[in-house]
PDB file of C-alpha atoms in Angstrom:
ATOM      1  CA  MET A   1     -18.921 152.755 -38.813  1.00 83.00           C
ATOM      2  CA  PRO A   2     -20.341 155.393 -39.190  1.00 95.00           C
ATOM      3  CA  HIS A   3     -24.057 154.703 -39.507  1.00 97.00           C
ATOM      4  CA  CYS A   4     -26.462 157.193 -41.046  1.00 98.00           C
ATOM      5  CA  ILE A   5     -30.117 156.304 -40.447  1.00 98.00           C
ATOM      6  CA  ILE A   6     -32.790 158.430 -42.078  1.00 97.00           C
ATOM      7  CA  ASP A   7     -36.389 158.250 -40.896  1.00 97.00           C
ATOM      8  CA  PHE A   8     -39.087 160.079 -42.810  1.00 96.00           C
ATOM      9  CA  SER A   9     -42.858 160.256 -42.613  1.00 94.00           C
ATOM     10  CA  ALA A  10     -44.933 158.613 -45.323  1.00 92.00           C
ATOM     11  CA  ASN A  11     -46.307 161.997 -46.349  1.00 91.00           C
ATOM     12  CA  VAL A  12     -42.920 163.455 -47.409  1.00 93.00           C
ATOM     13  CA  ASP A  13     -43.332 164.758 -50.952  1.00 86.00           C
ATOM     14  CA  GLY A  14     -40.933 163.638 -53.656  1.00 81.00           C
ATOM     15  CA  HIS A  15     -40.024 160.882 -56.070  1.00 82.00           C
ATOM     16  CA  ASP A  16     -38.244 157.742 -54.766  1.00 92.00           C
ATOM     17  CA  VAL A  17     -37.744 159.428 -51.388  1.00 95.00           C
ATOM     18  CA  ALA A  18     -35.881 156.589 -49.627  1.00 95.00           C
ATOM     19  CA  GLU A  19     -33.429 156.064 -52.471  1.00 95.00           C
ATOM     20  CA  ALA A  20     -32.866 159.789 -53.022  1.00 95.00           C
ATOM     21  CA  LEU A  21     -32.304 160.544 -49.326  1.00 97.00           C
ATOM     22  CA  THR A  22     -29.951 157.584 -48.974  1.00 97.00           C
ATOM     23  CA  ARG A  23     -27.879 158.696 -51.965  1.00 96.00           C
ATOM     24  CA  ALA A  24     -27.733 162.359 -50.908  1.00 96.00           C
ATOM     25  CA  CYS A  25     -26.797 161.681 -47.282  1.00 97.00           C
ATOM     26  CA  HIS A  26     -24.275 158.984 -48.180  1.00 97.00           C
ATOM     27  CA  SER A  27     -22.602 161.336 -50.667  1.00 97.00           C
ATOM     28  CA  ALA A  28     -22.415 164.072 -48.009  1.00 97.00           C
ATOM     29  CA  MET A  29     -20.812 161.629 -45.573  1.00 97.00           C
ATOM     30  CA  VAL A  30     -18.202 160.635 -48.168  1.00 97.00           C
ATOM     31  CA  ALA A  31     -17.544 164.247 -49.200  1.00 97.00           C
ATOM     32  CA  SER A  32     -16.962 165.270 -45.567  1.00 96.00           C
ATOM     33  CA  GLY A  33     -13.616 163.470 -45.585  1.00 96.00           C
ATOM     34  CA  LEU A  34     -14.220 162.456 -41.963  1.00 96.00           C
ATOM     35  CA  PHE A  35     -14.706 158.748 -42.654  1.00 96.00           C
ATOM     36  CA  GLU A  36     -13.320 155.936 -44.778  1.00 95.00           C
ATOM     37  CA  PRO A  37     -15.871 155.719 -47.622  1.00 96.00           C
ATOM     38  CA  ALA A  38     -16.002 151.903 -47.457  1.00 94.00           C
ATOM     39  CA  SER A  39     -17.052 152.032 -43.787  1.00 94.00           C
ATOM     40  CA  ILE A  40     -20.080 154.342 -44.215  1.00 97.00           C
ATOM     41  CA  LYS A  41     -23.478 152.656 -43.909  1.00 97.00           C
ATOM     42  CA  THR A  42     -26.542 154.672 -44.900  1.00 98.00           C
ATOM     43  CA  ARG A  43     -30.169 153.582 -44.897  1.00 97.00           C
ATOM     44  CA  ALA A  44     -33.595 155.177 -44.986  1.00 97.00           C
ATOM     45  CA  HIS A  45     -36.889 154.070 -43.443  1.00 95.00           C
ATOM     46  CA  ARG A  46     -40.357 155.343 -44.255  1.00 95.00           C
ATOM     47  CA  ALA A  47     -42.461 155.677 -41.087  1.00 93.00           C
ATOM     48  CA  GLU A  48     -45.891 154.522 -42.205  1.00 88.00           C
ATOM     49  CA  ALA A  49     -47.361 155.410 -38.817  1.00 88.00           C
ATOM     50  CA  ALA A  50     -46.170 158.801 -37.592  1.00 86.00           C
ATOM     51  CA  GLN A  51     -47.590 161.986 -36.177  1.00 82.00           C
ATOM     52  CA  THR A  52     -45.906 165.345 -35.807  1.00 82.00           C
ATOM     53  CA  GLY A  53     -47.360 167.730 -33.272  1.00 78.00           C
ATOM     54  CA  GLU A  54     -51.111 167.950 -33.556  1.00 77.00           C
ATOM     55  CA  GLY A  55     -51.397 167.679 -37.306  1.00 79.00           C
ATOM     56  CA  THR A  56     -50.179 165.871 -40.352  1.00 79.00           C
ATOM     57  CA  ASP A  57     -46.882 167.694 -40.887  1.00 90.00           C
ATOM     58  CA  SER A  58     -44.158 165.699 -42.614  1.00 92.00           C
ATOM     59  CA  PHE A  59     -40.641 165.141 -41.294  1.00 94.00           C
ATOM     60  CA  ILE A  60     -37.171 163.905 -42.126  1.00 96.00           C
ATOM     61  CA  HIS A  61     -34.846 162.967 -39.267  1.00 97.00           C
ATOM     62  CA  VAL A  62     -31.197 162.012 -39.818  1.00 98.00           C
ATOM     63  CA  ASP A  63     -29.412 160.125 -37.040  1.00 98.00           C
ATOM     64  CA  ILE A  64     -25.641 159.825 -37.463  1.00 98.00           C
ATOM     65  CA  SER A  65     -23.733 157.486 -35.140  1.00 97.00           C
ATOM     66  CA  ILE A  66     -19.946 157.844 -35.141  1.00 96.00           C
ATOM     67  CA  MET A  67     -16.941 156.828 -33.101  1.00 94.00           C
ATOM     68  CA  PRO A  68     -15.347 159.551 -30.941  1.00 94.00           C
ATOM     69  CA  GLY A  69     -12.656 161.788 -32.335  1.00 93.00           C
ATOM     70  CA  ARG A  70     -14.386 164.504 -34.379  1.00 95.00           C
ATOM     71  CA  SER A  71     -14.637 168.076 -33.170  1.00 96.00           C
ATOM     72  CA  SER A  72     -17.892 169.956 -32.652  1.00 96.00           C
ATOM     73  CA  GLU A  73     -17.010 172.061 -35.685  1.00 97.00           C
ATOM     74  CA  GLN A  74     -16.591 168.937 -37.843  1.00 97.00           C
ATOM     75  CA  LYS A  75     -19.928 167.563 -36.643  1.00 97.00           C
ATOM     76  CA  ARG A  76     -21.710 170.856 -37.344  1.00 97.00           C
ATOM     77  CA  ALA A  77     -20.120 171.047 -40.803  1.00 97.00           C
ATOM     78  CA  LEU A  78     -21.263 167.485 -41.523  1.00 97.00           C
ATOM     79  CA  MET A  79     -24.848 168.324 -40.543  1.00 97.00           C
ATOM     80  CA  ALA A  80     -24.762 171.525 -42.608  1.00 97.00           C
ATOM     81  CA  SER A  81     -23.559 169.669 -45.700  1.00 96.00           C
ATOM     82  CA  MET A  82     -26.238 167.008 -45.225  1.00 95.00           C
ATOM     83  CA  ALA A  83     -28.917 169.676 -44.848  1.00 96.00           C
ATOM     84  CA  ASN A  84     -27.662 171.350 -48.028  1.00 96.00           C
ATOM     85  CA  ALA A  85     -27.710 168.027 -49.899  1.00 96.00           C
ATOM     86  CA  ILE A  86     -31.293 167.344 -48.803  1.00 95.00           C
ATOM     87  CA  ASP A  87     -32.382 170.926 -49.576  1.00 94.00           C
ATOM     88  CA  ALA A  88     -30.991 170.567 -53.108  1.00 94.00           C
ATOM     89  CA  MET A  89     -33.265 167.598 -53.807  1.00 91.00           C
ATOM     90  CA  ASP A  90     -36.821 167.617 -55.069  1.00 85.00           C
ATOM     91  CA  ILE A  91     -38.051 166.380 -51.684  1.00 90.00           C
ATOM     92  CA  ARG A  92     -40.099 168.519 -49.315  1.00 88.00           C
ATOM     93  CA  ALA A  93     -40.895 167.975 -45.648  1.00 92.00           C
ATOM     94  CA  SER A  94     -42.303 170.270 -42.961  1.00 92.00           C
ATOM     95  CA  SER A  95     -39.253 169.688 -40.776  1.00 93.00           C
ATOM     96  CA  LEU A  96     -35.705 168.400 -41.061  1.00 96.00           C
ATOM     97  CA  THR A  97     -33.867 167.394 -37.885  1.00 96.00           C
ATOM     98  CA  MET A  98     -30.477 165.769 -37.319  1.00 97.00           C
ATOM     99  CA  GLU A  99     -28.425 164.374 -34.508  1.00 97.00           C
ATOM    100  CA  VAL A 100     -24.798 163.270 -34.386  1.00 97.00           C
ATOM    101  CA  ARG A 101     -24.079 160.924 -31.522  1.00 95.00           C
ATOM    102  CA  GLU A 102     -20.826 159.370 -30.463  1.00 95.00           C
ATOM    103  CA  LEU A 103     -20.776 155.687 -29.633  1.00 92.00           C
ATOM    104  CA  GLU A 104     -18.682 154.260 -26.840  1.00 89.00           C
ATOM    105  CA  LYS A 105     -16.074 151.910 -28.288  1.00 85.00           C
ATOM    106  CA  ALA A 106     -16.562 149.557 -25.340  1.00 81.00           C
ATOM    107  CA  HIS A 107     -20.252 149.211 -26.244  1.00 85.00           C
ATOM    108  CA  TYR A 108     -19.960 148.754 -30.007  1.00 85.00           C
ATOM    109  CA  PHE A 109     -19.555 145.380 -31.710  1.00 85.00           C
ATOM    110  CA  LYS A 110     -18.509 144.695 -35.264  1.00 84.00           C
ATOM    111  CA  LYS A 111     -17.815 141.358 -36.907  1.00 85.00           C
ATOM    112  CA  LEU A 112     -16.488 141.079 -40.447  1.00 81.00           C
ATOM    113  CA  THR A 113     -16.727 137.883 -42.417  1.00 85.00           C
TER     114      THR A 113
END
């Protein structure tokens, strides 16, 4: 924990979009100092079938799932640093959205082997 899941439309412009977004967002999570680096899991998925509004706009959506215990200010700072990391890349999308959600410990399972 935490999990950072990035969804993006197939029409997002840029080179190696999935790899670049994964690297940038993972680095922002580590740099935040809010999490143990070894526990951060980041992945990106290209949405081959997607529609935004009534047209063919592109999108990037970042969904961050964390355990409780961070303040609203910390969550906003995390999203701001992720947005800055994505903005600094050579990747362009019509929209960038993010959500930080807290998981309930009672409803989260983790098994290490």
